[in-house]
Coordinates of C-alpha atoms and ligand atoms in Angstrom, one line a residue:
M1 CA 33.2 4.5 -12.1
S2 CA 32.1 7.3 -14.4
A3 CA 33.0 7.4 -18.1
P4 CA 35.7 9.8 -19.2
E5 CA 34.4 13.4 -19.7
N6 CA 35.0 13.5 -23.5
K7 CA 33.1 10.4 -24.1
K8 CA 30.2 11.5 -21.9
S9 CA 29.7 14.8 -23.6
K10 CA 29.2 13.0 -26.9
H11 CA 26.2 11.2 -25.4
P12 CA 23.0 12.7 -26.9
D13 CA 21.2 12.2 -23.6
S14 CA 23.9 13.5 -21.4
G15 CA 21.8 16.6 -20.5
E16 CA 25.0 18.5 -19.9
S17 CA 25.5 22.1 -20.5
A18 CA 28.8 23.2 -21.9
E19 CA 29.7 25.1 -18.7
G20 CA 28.6 22.2 -16.5
S21 CA 30.8 19.6 -18.3
K22 CA 32.6 18.8 -15.1
E23 CA 29.4 17.7 -13.4
K24 CA 28.1 14.2 -13.8
S25 CA 25.2 14.2 -16.2
L26 CA 21.7 14.3 -14.7
N27 CA 19.6 11.2 -14.8
F28 CA 16.0 11.5 -16.1
I29 CA 14.5 11.9 -12.6
Q30 CA 17.0 14.6 -11.7
K31 CA 16.1 16.4 -14.9
I32 CA 12.4 16.3 -14.0
I33 CA 13.1 17.7 -10.6
E34 CA 15.3 20.5 -12.0
D35 CA 12.7 21.4 -14.5
D36 CA 10.1 21.5 -11.8
N37 CA 12.3 23.6 -9.6
A38 CA 12.9 26.0 -12.6
T39 CA 9.2 26.5 -13.1
G40 CA 8.6 26.9 -9.4
K41 CA 6.4 23.7 -9.2
H42 CA 6.1 22.8 -5.5
D43 CA 8.0 26.0 -4.7
G44 CA 11.2 24.2 -5.4
R45 CA 10.5 21.7 -2.7
V46 CA 11.8 18.1 -3.1
H47 CA 10.1 15.5 -0.9
T48 CA 10.4 11.8 -1.6
R49 CA 9.6 8.7 0.3
F50 CA 10.6 5.0 0.5
P51 CA 7.5 2.9 1.0
P52 CA 8.4 -0.8 1.8
E53 CA 5.8 -3.4 2.6
P54 CA 6.9 -5.0 5.9
N55 CA 6.6 -8.6 4.5
G56 CA 10.2 -9.5 4.2
Y57 CA 13.8 -8.2 4.5
L58 CA 15.1 -5.6 2.1
H59 CA 17.2 -6.7 -0.8
I60 CA 19.7 -5.0 -3.1
G61 CA 16.8 -3.9 -5.4
H62 CA 15.4 -2.0 -2.4
A63 CA 18.8 -0.5 -1.9
K64 CA 18.6 1.0 -5.3
S65 CA 15.3 2.6 -4.5
I66 CA 16.6 3.8 -1.1
C67 CA 19.7 5.4 -2.6
L68 CA 17.5 7.0 -5.2
N69 CA 14.9 8.4 -2.9
F70 CA 17.2 9.5 -0.1
G71 CA 19.9 10.5 -2.6
L72 CA 17.5 12.9 -4.4
A73 CA 16.4 14.4 -1.1
A74 CA 20.0 15.0 -0.1
K75 CA 21.0 16.4 -3.5
Y76 CA 18.1 18.9 -3.6
D77 CA 18.2 19.8 0.0
G78 CA 14.9 18.1 0.5
K79 CA 13.4 15.4 2.7
C80 CA 12.7 11.7 2.4
N81 CA 10.2 9.8 4.5
L82 CA 10.1 6.2 5.5
R83 CA 6.6 4.9 5.2
F84 CA 5.6 1.4 5.9
D85 CA 2.9 0.3 3.5
D86 CA 0.9 -1.7 6.0
T87 CA -2.5 -1.7 4.4
N88 CA -2.5 -5.5 4.3
P89 CA -3.5 -6.5 7.9
T90 CA -2.3 -10.1 7.9
K91 CA 1.3 -9.9 6.8
E92 CA 2.8 -7.5 9.2
D93 CA 5.8 -8.7 11.2
V94 CA 7.8 -6.8 13.9
E95 CA 11.0 -8.6 12.8
Y96 CA 10.6 -7.2 9.3
V97 CA 9.7 -3.7 10.5
E98 CA 12.9 -3.6 12.6
S99 CA 15.2 -5.1 10.0
I100 CA 14.0 -2.6 7.4
Q101 CA 14.9 0.3 9.7
E102 CA 18.3 -1.2 10.6
D103 CA 19.1 -1.8 7.0
I104 CA 18.3 1.8 5.8
R105 CA 20.3 3.3 8.7
W106 CA 23.2 1.0 7.9
L107 CA 23.1 2.1 4.3
G108 CA 23.7 5.6 5.7
F109 CA 20.3 7.2 5.4
D110 CA 18.1 9.0 7.9
W111 CA 14.4 9.7 7.8
E112 CA 14.7 11.8 10.9
E113 CA 11.4 12.1 12.7
R114 CA 9.5 11.1 9.5
L115 CA 8.6 7.5 10.1
F116 CA 5.0 6.9 8.9
H117 CA 2.6 4.0 8.3
A118 CA -0.1 3.9 5.7
S119 CA -2.3 2.7 8.6
D120 CA -1.7 6.2 10.3
Y121 CA -4.1 7.4 7.5
F122 CA -6.9 4.9 7.9
D123 CA -9.3 7.6 9.3
K124 CA -8.4 10.1 6.7
L125 CA -8.6 7.5 3.9
H126 CA -12.1 6.5 5.1
E127 CA -13.1 10.2 4.9
Y128 CA -11.8 10.4 1.4
A129 CA -13.8 7.3 0.5
V130 CA -17.0 8.9 1.9
T131 CA -16.2 12.1 -0.1
L132 CA -15.9 10.0 -3.3
I133 CA -19.3 8.5 -2.6
E134 CA -20.8 11.9 -1.9
K135 CA -19.4 13.1 -5.2
G136 CA -21.0 10.2 -7.0
L137 CA -17.6 8.8 -7.8
A138 CA -17.7 5.6 -5.7
Y139 CA -20.3 2.9 -5.1
V140 CA -20.8 -0.2 -3.0
D141 CA -20.8 -3.3 -5.2
S142 CA -22.7 -6.3 -3.9
Q143 CA -21.6 -8.7 -6.7
T144 CA -19.6 -11.8 -5.7
P145 CA -15.9 -11.7 -6.2
E146 CA -16.4 -14.1 -9.1
Q147 CA -18.9 -11.8 -10.8
I148 CA -16.6 -8.9 -10.3
R149 CA -13.8 -10.8 -11.9
E150 CA -16.0 -12.0 -14.8
T151 CA -17.4 -8.5 -15.6
R152 CA -14.0 -6.9 -15.7
G153 CA -13.4 -7.9 -19.2
S154 CA -9.9 -8.6 -20.6
L155 CA -7.2 -6.8 -22.4
T156 CA -9.1 -7.2 -25.6
E157 CA -12.7 -7.0 -24.3
P158 CA -14.3 -4.1 -22.3
G159 CA -15.8 -4.8 -19.0
T160 CA -19.5 -4.5 -18.2
N161 CA -21.2 -2.3 -15.6
S162 CA -22.2 -3.8 -12.3
P163 CA -26.0 -3.9 -11.7
F164 CA -25.2 -2.0 -8.5
R165 CA -23.3 0.8 -10.2
D166 CA -26.1 3.3 -10.2
R167 CA -27.1 3.1 -6.5
S168 CA -28.0 6.4 -5.0
I169 CA -25.5 8.3 -3.0
E170 CA -27.6 7.8 0.2
E171 CA -27.8 4.0 -0.4
N172 CA -24.0 3.9 -1.0
L173 CA -23.3 5.9 2.2
D174 CA -25.6 3.7 4.2
L175 CA -24.1 0.5 2.8
F176 CA -20.5 1.7 3.3
T177 CA -21.3 2.6 6.9
K178 CA -22.7 -1.0 7.4
M179 CA -19.5 -2.4 5.8
K180 CA -17.4 -0.4 8.3
D181 CA -19.6 -1.5 11.2
G182 CA -19.1 -5.1 10.4
E183 CA -22.6 -5.9 9.3
F184 CA -21.5 -7.8 6.1
E185 CA -19.5 -10.9 5.6
E186 CA -16.0 -10.8 4.0
G187 CA -16.3 -10.7 0.2
S188 CA -20.0 -9.8 0.1
Q189 CA -19.5 -6.1 -0.6
V190 CA -16.7 -3.9 -1.8
L191 CA -16.4 -0.1 -2.4
R192 CA -15.4 0.6 -6.0
A193 CA -14.4 3.8 -7.8
K194 CA -16.8 4.8 -10.5
I195 CA -14.5 5.4 -13.5
D196 CA -15.0 3.5 -16.7
M197 CA -15.6 -0.2 -17.3
T198 CA -14.6 0.2 -20.9
S199 CA -11.3 1.8 -20.3
P200 CA -8.5 0.2 -22.3
N201 CA -6.5 0.5 -19.0
M202 CA -7.8 -2.4 -16.8
N203 CA -6.8 -0.5 -13.7
M204 CA -9.4 2.2 -14.5
R205 CA -12.3 -0.3 -14.7
D206 CA -14.0 0.7 -11.5
P207 CA -11.1 -0.5 -9.2
I208 CA -11.9 -1.7 -5.7
I209 CA -10.9 0.8 -3.1
Y210 CA -12.2 -0.8 0.1
R211 CA -12.8 -4.5 1.0
I212 CA -14.0 -6.2 4.1
R213 CA -11.3 -8.1 6.1
K214 CA -12.4 -9.2 9.5
V215 CA -8.8 -9.4 10.8
P216 CA -7.2 -7.2 13.4
H217 CA -4.3 -5.0 12.3
D218 CA -1.0 -4.8 14.1
R219 CA -1.3 -1.0 14.7
T220 CA -5.0 -0.3 14.6
G221 CA -6.2 -3.4 16.4
D222 CA -9.8 -4.3 15.7
K223 CA -10.9 -0.7 14.9
W224 CA -11.4 -1.6 11.3
C225 CA -12.9 -4.5 9.4
I226 CA -12.6 -2.7 6.1
Y227 CA -9.2 -2.0 4.6
P228 CA -8.2 0.3 1.7
M229 CA -6.5 -1.1 -1.4
Y230 CA -2.9 -0.2 -2.4
D231 CA -3.6 2.1 -5.3
F232 CA -6.1 4.2 -3.3
T233 CA -3.9 4.3 -0.2
H234 CA -0.6 5.0 -1.9
G235 CA -1.2 8.2 -3.8
L236 CA -3.3 9.6 -1.0
S237 CA -0.6 8.8 1.6
D238 CA 1.9 10.6 -0.7
S239 CA -0.5 13.5 -0.9
L240 CA -1.1 13.7 2.8
E241 CA 2.7 13.7 3.4
G242 CA 3.3 16.4 0.9
I243 CA 5.5 14.2 -1.3
T244 CA 6.5 16.0 -4.4
H245 CA 8.0 13.2 -6.5
S246 CA 6.6 9.7 -5.9
I247 CA 9.2 7.4 -7.4
C248 CA 8.2 3.8 -8.1
T249 CA 9.1 0.9 -10.4
L250 CA 8.0 0.5 -14.0
E251 CA 5.2 -2.0 -13.3
F252 CA 3.2 0.9 -11.8
E253 CA 3.3 2.9 -15.0
N254 CA -0.2 1.9 -16.0
H255 CA -1.4 2.6 -12.5
R256 CA -0.4 6.2 -12.9
P257 CA -3.8 7.3 -14.5
L258 CA -5.5 5.9 -11.4
Y259 CA -3.0 7.5 -9.1
D260 CA -3.9 10.8 -10.7
W261 CA -7.6 10.1 -10.9
F262 CA -7.9 9.8 -7.1
L263 CA -6.0 13.0 -6.4
E264 CA -8.0 14.9 -9.0
A265 CA -11.4 13.5 -7.9
L266 CA -10.6 14.5 -4.3
D267 CA -9.0 17.8 -5.3
V268 CA -6.0 17.3 -2.9
F269 CA -2.3 18.0 -3.2
H270 CA -1.0 16.3 -6.2
P271 CA 2.4 14.6 -6.1
Q272 CA 3.9 13.4 -9.4
Q273 CA 4.4 9.7 -9.9
I274 CA 7.7 8.8 -11.7
E275 CA 8.6 5.3 -12.8
F276 CA 12.0 3.8 -13.2
A277 CA 13.3 0.3 -14.0
R278 CA 13.7 -2.1 -11.1
L279 CA 17.1 -3.6 -10.5
N280 CA 17.5 -7.2 -11.6
L281 CA 20.8 -9.0 -10.9
N282 CA 21.9 -12.2 -12.5
Y283 CA 22.7 -15.3 -10.5
T284 CA 20.2 -14.5 -7.8
V285 CA 16.5 -13.9 -7.2
M286 CA 15.1 -10.8 -5.8
S287 CA 11.4 -11.3 -5.1
K288 CA 10.7 -11.4 -1.4
R289 CA 8.4 -14.3 -1.9
K290 CA 11.2 -16.4 -3.5
L291 CA 13.7 -15.3 -0.8
L292 CA 11.2 -16.3 1.9
D293 CA 10.9 -19.7 0.2
L294 CA 14.7 -20.2 0.5
V295 CA 14.5 -19.2 4.2
D296 CA 11.5 -21.4 5.0
K297 CA 12.9 -24.4 3.3
G298 CA 16.1 -24.1 5.2
L299 CA 18.1 -23.8 2.0
V300 CA 20.0 -20.8 3.4
D301 CA 20.9 -19.8 6.9
G302 CA 18.1 -17.2 7.3
W303 CA 17.4 -13.9 5.6
D304 CA 20.9 -12.7 6.5
D305 CA 22.7 -15.7 5.1
P306 CA 25.9 -14.2 3.5
R307 CA 24.8 -15.6 0.1
M308 CA 21.5 -13.8 0.1
P309 CA 21.0 -10.6 -2.0
T310 CA 19.4 -9.1 1.1
I311 CA 21.0 -6.0 2.6
S312 CA 21.4 -7.9 5.9
G313 CA 23.0 -10.8 3.9
L314 CA 25.4 -8.5 2.1
R315 CA 26.2 -6.8 5.4
R316 CA 27.0 -10.2 7.0
R317 CA 29.0 -11.2 4.0
G318 CA 31.2 -8.1 4.6
Y319 CA 29.9 -5.6 2.0
T320 CA 30.4 -2.0 3.1
P321 CA 27.5 0.5 2.8
E322 CA 29.8 2.7 0.7
S323 CA 30.2 -0.1 -1.9
I324 CA 26.5 -0.7 -2.1
R325 CA 25.9 3.1 -2.6
D326 CA 28.6 3.2 -5.2
F327 CA 27.1 0.3 -7.0
C328 CA 23.6 1.9 -7.0
E329 CA 25.2 5.1 -8.3
E330 CA 27.0 3.3 -11.0
I331 CA 24.1 1.3 -12.4
G332 CA 22.1 4.6 -12.6
V333 CA 18.4 4.9 -13.2
A334 CA 16.7 4.0 -16.5
K335 CA 13.3 3.7 -18.0
Y336 CA 13.7 0.2 -19.5
N337 CA 14.2 -3.1 -17.7
S338 CA 17.5 -4.8 -18.0
K339 CA 19.7 -7.2 -16.0
V340 CA 22.8 -6.1 -14.2
D341 CA 25.8 -8.4 -14.0
A342 CA 26.5 -9.5 -10.4
T343 CA 30.2 -8.8 -11.2
K344 CA 29.4 -5.1 -11.0
L345 CA 28.3 -5.5 -7.4
E346 CA 31.4 -7.6 -6.6
N347 CA 33.6 -5.0 -8.3
A348 CA 32.1 -2.3 -6.2
V349 CA 33.1 -4.0 -2.9
R350 CA 36.5 -5.0 -4.3
D351 CA 37.2 -1.4 -5.3
H352 CA 36.2 0.0 -1.9
L353 CA 38.0 -2.7 0.2
N354 CA 41.1 -2.3 -1.9
K355 CA 41.4 1.2 -0.5
V356 CA 40.4 0.5 3.1
A357 CA 41.0 -3.1 4.1
P358 CA 44.2 -3.9 6.0
R359 CA 46.3 -6.7 4.4
R360 CA 46.9 -9.9 6.3
M361 CA 48.5 -13.2 5.7
A362 CA 46.4 -16.3 5.8
V363 CA 47.3 -19.7 4.4
L364 CA 44.1 -21.5 3.3
D365 CA 45.6 -24.8 2.4
P366 CA 48.8 -25.2 4.5
I367 CA 51.9 -27.2 3.9
K368 CA 54.7 -27.2 6.4
V369 CA 58.1 -25.6 5.6
V370 CA 61.2 -26.2 7.8
I371 CA 64.0 -23.7 7.4
E372 CA 66.9 -25.9 8.2
N373 CA 69.5 -23.2 8.8
Y374 CA 67.3 -21.1 11.1
P375 CA 68.0 -21.6 14.8
E376 CA 65.5 -23.8 16.7
G377 CA 63.5 -22.0 19.3
E378 CA 64.2 -18.5 17.9
T379 CA 61.6 -16.0 16.8
E380 CA 62.1 -12.6 15.3
L381 CA 59.5 -9.9 14.5
L382 CA 59.4 -8.6 11.0
E383 CA 57.7 -5.4 9.9
A384 CA 54.8 -5.7 7.4
V385 CA 52.9 -2.9 5.7
N386 CA 49.2 -2.8 6.5
N387 CA 47.9 -1.3 3.3
P388 CA 50.1 -0.2 0.5
E389 CA 47.1 1.9 -0.8
D390 CA 46.8 3.7 2.4
P391 CA 50.0 5.2 3.9
D392 CA 48.1 6.1 7.1
A393 CA 47.4 2.4 7.8
G394 CA 50.9 1.9 9.2
T395 CA 52.7 -1.3 9.8
R396 CA 52.5 -4.3 12.1
E397 CA 54.9 -6.9 13.3
I398 CA 54.7 -10.6 12.3
P399 CA 56.7 -13.4 13.9
F400 CA 59.1 -15.5 11.9
S401 CA 60.5 -18.8 13.0
R402 CA 62.1 -22.0 11.8
E403 CA 58.8 -23.7 11.0
L404 CA 56.3 -22.0 8.7
Y405 CA 53.3 -22.8 6.6
I406 CA 52.9 -21.8 3.0
E407 CA 50.1 -22.5 0.5
R408 CA 50.2 -26.1 -0.9
E409 CA 49.7 -24.8 -4.4
D410 CA 52.9 -22.6 -4.1
F411 CA 55.0 -25.8 -4.4
M412 CA 55.4 -28.2 -7.3
E413 CA 57.5 -31.3 -7.3
D414 CA 58.2 -30.9 -10.9
P415 CA 57.4 -27.4 -11.9
P416 CA 57.4 -26.0 -15.4
K417 CA 59.8 -23.2 -16.2
K418 CA 57.3 -20.5 -15.8
F419 CA 56.2 -21.5 -12.3
F420 CA 57.8 -18.8 -10.3
R421 CA 57.1 -20.3 -6.9
L422 CA 58.7 -23.1 -5.0
G423 CA 60.1 -26.3 -6.5
P424 CA 63.2 -28.4 -5.7
G425 CA 66.2 -26.1 -5.9
R426 CA 64.1 -23.0 -6.6
E427 CA 64.2 -19.7 -4.7
V428 CA 61.3 -17.4 -3.8
R429 CA 60.7 -14.4 -1.6
L430 CA 58.7 -14.8 1.5
R431 CA 56.6 -11.6 1.8
Y432 CA 58.2 -9.2 4.3
A433 CA 60.7 -11.9 5.3
Y434 CA 63.6 -13.6 3.5
Y435 CA 64.5 -15.5 0.3
I436 CA 64.2 -19.2 0.8
T437 CA 65.4 -22.1 -1.4
C438 CA 63.8 -25.5 -1.4
Q439 CA 66.4 -28.2 -0.7
D440 CA 64.2 -31.2 -0.3
F441 CA 60.6 -32.5 0.3
I442 CA 59.1 -35.3 2.4
K443 CA 56.3 -37.5 1.2
D444 CA 53.7 -39.4 3.1
P445 CA 54.9 -43.0 2.4
E446 CA 51.4 -44.3 2.1
T447 CA 49.6 -41.6 0.1
G448 CA 52.6 -40.2 -1.7
E449 CA 51.4 -36.7 -0.8
V450 CA 54.1 -34.1 -0.2
V451 CA 53.8 -33.2 3.5
E452 CA 56.8 -31.1 4.3
L453 CA 59.3 -28.9 2.5
R454 CA 62.9 -28.6 3.7
C455 CA 64.3 -25.2 2.8
T456 CA 67.2 -22.9 3.7
Y457 CA 67.0 -19.1 4.1
D458 CA 69.5 -16.4 3.1
P459 CA 70.0 -14.2 6.2
E460 CA 71.2 -11.4 4.0
T461 CA 67.8 -10.9 2.4
K462 CA 65.9 -9.7 5.5
G463 CA 62.8 -7.7 4.5
G464 CA 62.7 -9.5 1.2
K465 CA 65.6 -7.6 -0.4
S466 CA 68.9 -9.2 -1.4
S467 CA 72.2 -7.4 -0.7
D468 CA 73.8 -8.7 -3.9
G469 CA 71.1 -7.5 -6.3
R470 CA 70.0 -11.1 -7.0
K471 CA 66.4 -11.2 -8.1
V472 CA 63.6 -13.7 -7.6
R473 CA 60.4 -13.6 -9.6
G474 CA 58.0 -15.0 -7.1
T475 CA 56.8 -13.7 -3.7
I476 CA 54.6 -15.9 -1.6
H477 CA 52.8 -15.5 1.7
W478 CA 53.4 -17.6 4.8
V479 CA 52.7 -17.8 8.5
S480 CA 54.8 -19.0 11.4
A481 CA 53.7 -22.5 12.4
A482 CA 53.9 -21.9 16.2
H483 CA 52.5 -18.4 16.1
S484 CA 49.6 -18.9 13.7
K485 CA 46.2 -20.2 14.6
N486 CA 43.7 -22.4 13.0
V487 CA 40.4 -20.5 12.1
P488 CA 37.4 -21.6 10.1
V489 CA 36.9 -19.8 6.8
R490 CA 33.8 -19.9 4.8
N491 CA 34.3 -19.5 1.1
Y492 CA 31.0 -18.1 -0.2
D493 CA 30.2 -18.1 -3.8
R494 CA 27.2 -17.2 -5.9
L495 CA 23.9 -18.6 -4.6
F496 CA 22.7 -19.9 -8.0
I497 CA 24.6 -21.6 -10.8
K498 CA 22.3 -20.2 -13.5
E499 CA 22.4 -16.7 -14.8
N500 CA 18.6 -16.6 -14.6
P501 CA 17.6 -19.0 -11.8
L502 CA 13.9 -18.6 -12.6
K503 CA 14.2 -19.9 -16.1
L504 CA 13.5 -23.6 -15.7
K505 CA 14.5 -26.4 -18.0
K506 CA 11.7 -28.8 -19.0
T507 CA 13.0 -31.3 -16.4
Q508 CA 13.0 -28.8 -13.6
E509 CA 10.1 -28.1 -11.3
D510 CA 11.4 -25.4 -9.1
F511 CA 14.0 -22.6 -9.1
T512 CA 15.7 -24.0 -6.1
E513 CA 17.0 -26.8 -8.4
N514 CA 19.3 -24.1 -9.8
L515 CA 21.0 -23.4 -6.5
N516 CA 24.8 -23.6 -6.7
P517 CA 25.8 -26.7 -4.7
D518 CA 29.2 -25.1 -4.1
S519 CA 28.0 -21.8 -2.9
L520 CA 29.5 -22.5 0.5
T521 CA 32.7 -24.4 1.3
V522 CA 34.1 -24.4 4.8
L523 CA 37.9 -24.5 5.1
E524 CA 38.9 -26.0 8.4
N525 CA 42.7 -26.0 8.3
V526 CA 43.3 -22.3 7.5
R527 CA 46.3 -20.8 9.4
V528 CA 46.3 -17.1 10.0
E529 CA 48.8 -14.6 11.4
P530 CA 48.4 -13.6 15.0
S531 CA 47.0 -10.2 14.4
L532 CA 43.9 -11.8 12.9
F533 CA 43.1 -13.7 16.1
E534 CA 41.7 -10.6 17.7
A535 CA 39.7 -9.4 14.6
E536 CA 36.7 -7.4 15.7
S537 CA 33.4 -8.9 14.7
G538 CA 32.6 -7.4 11.3
E539 CA 36.2 -6.3 10.6
R540 CA 37.2 -6.7 7.0
F541 CA 40.7 -7.7 5.6
Q542 CA 42.4 -8.5 2.4
F543 CA 44.0 -12.0 2.8
E544 CA 47.0 -11.4 0.6
R545 CA 46.8 -13.1 -2.8
H546 CA 43.4 -14.5 -2.0
G547 CA 40.6 -12.0 -1.5
Y548 CA 38.6 -10.0 0.9
Y549 CA 37.3 -11.6 4.1
C550 CA 35.1 -10.4 6.9
S551 CA 34.9 -11.7 10.5
D552 CA 31.4 -13.0 10.8
I553 CA 29.1 -10.8 12.9
K554 CA 27.1 -13.7 14.2
D555 CA 29.6 -16.5 14.8
S556 CA 32.9 -14.8 15.6
K557 CA 33.8 -14.8 19.3
P558 CA 36.5 -12.8 21.1
D559 CA 39.8 -14.3 20.1
S560 CA 38.2 -16.8 17.9
P561 CA 37.0 -15.3 14.7
V562 CA 35.2 -17.1 11.8
F563 CA 35.9 -15.5 8.4
N564 CA 33.5 -15.1 5.5
R565 CA 34.9 -14.6 2.0
I566 CA 33.4 -11.5 0.5
V567 CA 35.0 -11.7 -2.9
N568 CA 38.2 -13.0 -4.5
L569 CA 40.9 -10.5 -5.5
K570 CA 40.0 -11.0 -9.1
D571 CA 36.8 -11.9 -10.8
T572 CA 37.4 -15.6 -11.2
W573 CA 33.7 -16.5 -11.7
S574 CA 33.5 -15.4 -15.3
K575 CA 36.5 -17.5 -16.3
V576 CA 35.2 -20.6 -14.5
Q577 CA 31.8 -20.3 -16.1
K578 CA 33.2 -20.1 -19.6
K579 CA 35.2 -23.3 -19.0
K580 CA 32.1 -25.2 -17.8
Ligands
ATP601 P1 9.4 -7.6 -4.1 O1 8.8 -7.8 -5.5 O2 10.9 -8.0 -4.0 O3 8.7 -8.3 -3.0 P2 8.2 -5.2 -3.7 O4 8.2 -4.2 -4.8 O5 6.9 -5.9 -3.4 O6 9.4 -6.1 -3.9 P3 8.1 -3.2 -1.6 O7 8.3 -3.4 -0.2 O8 6.7 -3.0 -2.0 O9 8.7 -4.5 -2.4 O10 9.1 -2.1 -2.2 C1 9.4 -0.9 -1.6 C2 10.0 0.0 -2.6 O11 11.2 -0.6 -3.2 C3 9.0 0.2 -3.8 O12 9.0 1.6 -4.1 C4 9.6 -0.6 -4.9 O13 9.3 0.0 -6.1 C5 11.1 -0.6 -4.6 N1 11.7 -1.8 -5.1 C6 11.4 -3.1 -4.9 N2 12.1 -3.9 -5.6 C7 13.0 -3.2 -6.3 C8 14.0 -3.4 -7.3 N3 14.3 -4.7 -7.6 N4 14.6 -2.4 -7.9 C9 14.3 -1.1 -7.5 N5 13.4 -0.8 -6.6 C10 12.7 -1.8 -6.0
MG602 MG1 5.1 -5.1 -2.8

């Protein structure tokens, strides 16, 4: 949701011109791009990229980066590449590579023919490394990893030069060739950029650009036993692809001088690195390592568990791509880190589904109602509106009969005055059906629990309207006992009970201790109206008065759906948390 125009134009950073006041204000990255386009930098070209490391499934934080990169390309008639950052030879996994592509497509974005891998550039990167050596800007260091670490200095102390720093260009070229040819052991030599061991920026203290790893790579096999480091690879891959604006998260801000240094030292096309704040959401964790932990320990049902903040989890839960894109748009891009309330994400899907999800009746905790004056064995079909928000959604027919189910909580034996639902002698409207009055109730003699309500209906109130102008306050939902079916419903809730699951109490050892024990409750006795039996896998509905539900894409079978709760109709979480 955007702020009202008059409020927005008062914002000092709105960046809005008077004549453009109808347009949404530009975010700081859009401003940079528009300034670049105005000065003719990159000839007005906009080319971005999304560069995931294929070591896990994408999460909602990645969605923000995807929406940003692909969104900017779309807005400025540019292009966005997908590039797998596969410099690390051990971690690649086909499952991850495939899921990442599926998730980006599902979100609604297309890299067309521009799918790249950092490993596509290994030859070129090797040439660049040789060029740096030839320019006297890189050297082979034969110190041990410990010595390299110890001589790096600290934030308060400068580093010291390696005794191998002043090797001749010839010697460096020879040693680098031997590294490449496998003549050295892992860890015995590295190639380092020759920058400044006293730089206040630790990243500039002769960073390593190549290391020996005697492991084959998924895509290049055993062609290489030396692999380039991330900082070296990333900027040069951007340059090779002609990326104009290389957007990354804030933790890379102090890597930018190094990003620029490589491009200048090699005198190649120079993209601009721009940093923005990563998305942090409360009540969940977002690092792939932590998410993998949950998967490996079996604490969730895989990466696509509907409680996971992964894109595949949100998809399975029932989130729509539109709602995720709206959410990313709404939270915007900033230059400072902050935490976004999970409620915002939930509101986004609620808002979208309110417009598009058909309404259905489902009784989650049923109690039987017998309409004593309705003929036995008779059924009539009543017309129900599919979505009051969408006139094109039409109507459907639902069967009504003598025996029904309603929600247990819609009856009270001894209700207070303000309880506008059923109680002895009280009248309510059954949605799309009739007015009914409770005449009596039957209790289980052993438990004392109310097990059945005896009611009468008023045949003059068909469609829920009385002919004599008599009004009832309450409208409740229902299903016909004989025509409804029992389906499993999974009520999902937030995965963690703590706003910041990574903040541990003294008595806690691990963030998994903050998992919400009630994040999944399976309801076994839910009765749903007939039209829900044939729900397509992945189809989303509003269960009237409850919330939004999606037929599970993994476990639903034809004619036997399993439903996942996406969100409640209203935000109940905030209230519950306050009470606790
Ligand atoms: P994680 O820390 O979750 O493992 P990562 O940064 O290591 O994430 P990458 O695969 O390297 O994951 O990320 C691909 C792109 O997505 C990068 O450009 C990164 O900046 C961006 N990204 C990752 N996490 C977030 C986030 N929480 N918010 C916004 N962008 C993100
Ligand atoms: Mg990473």
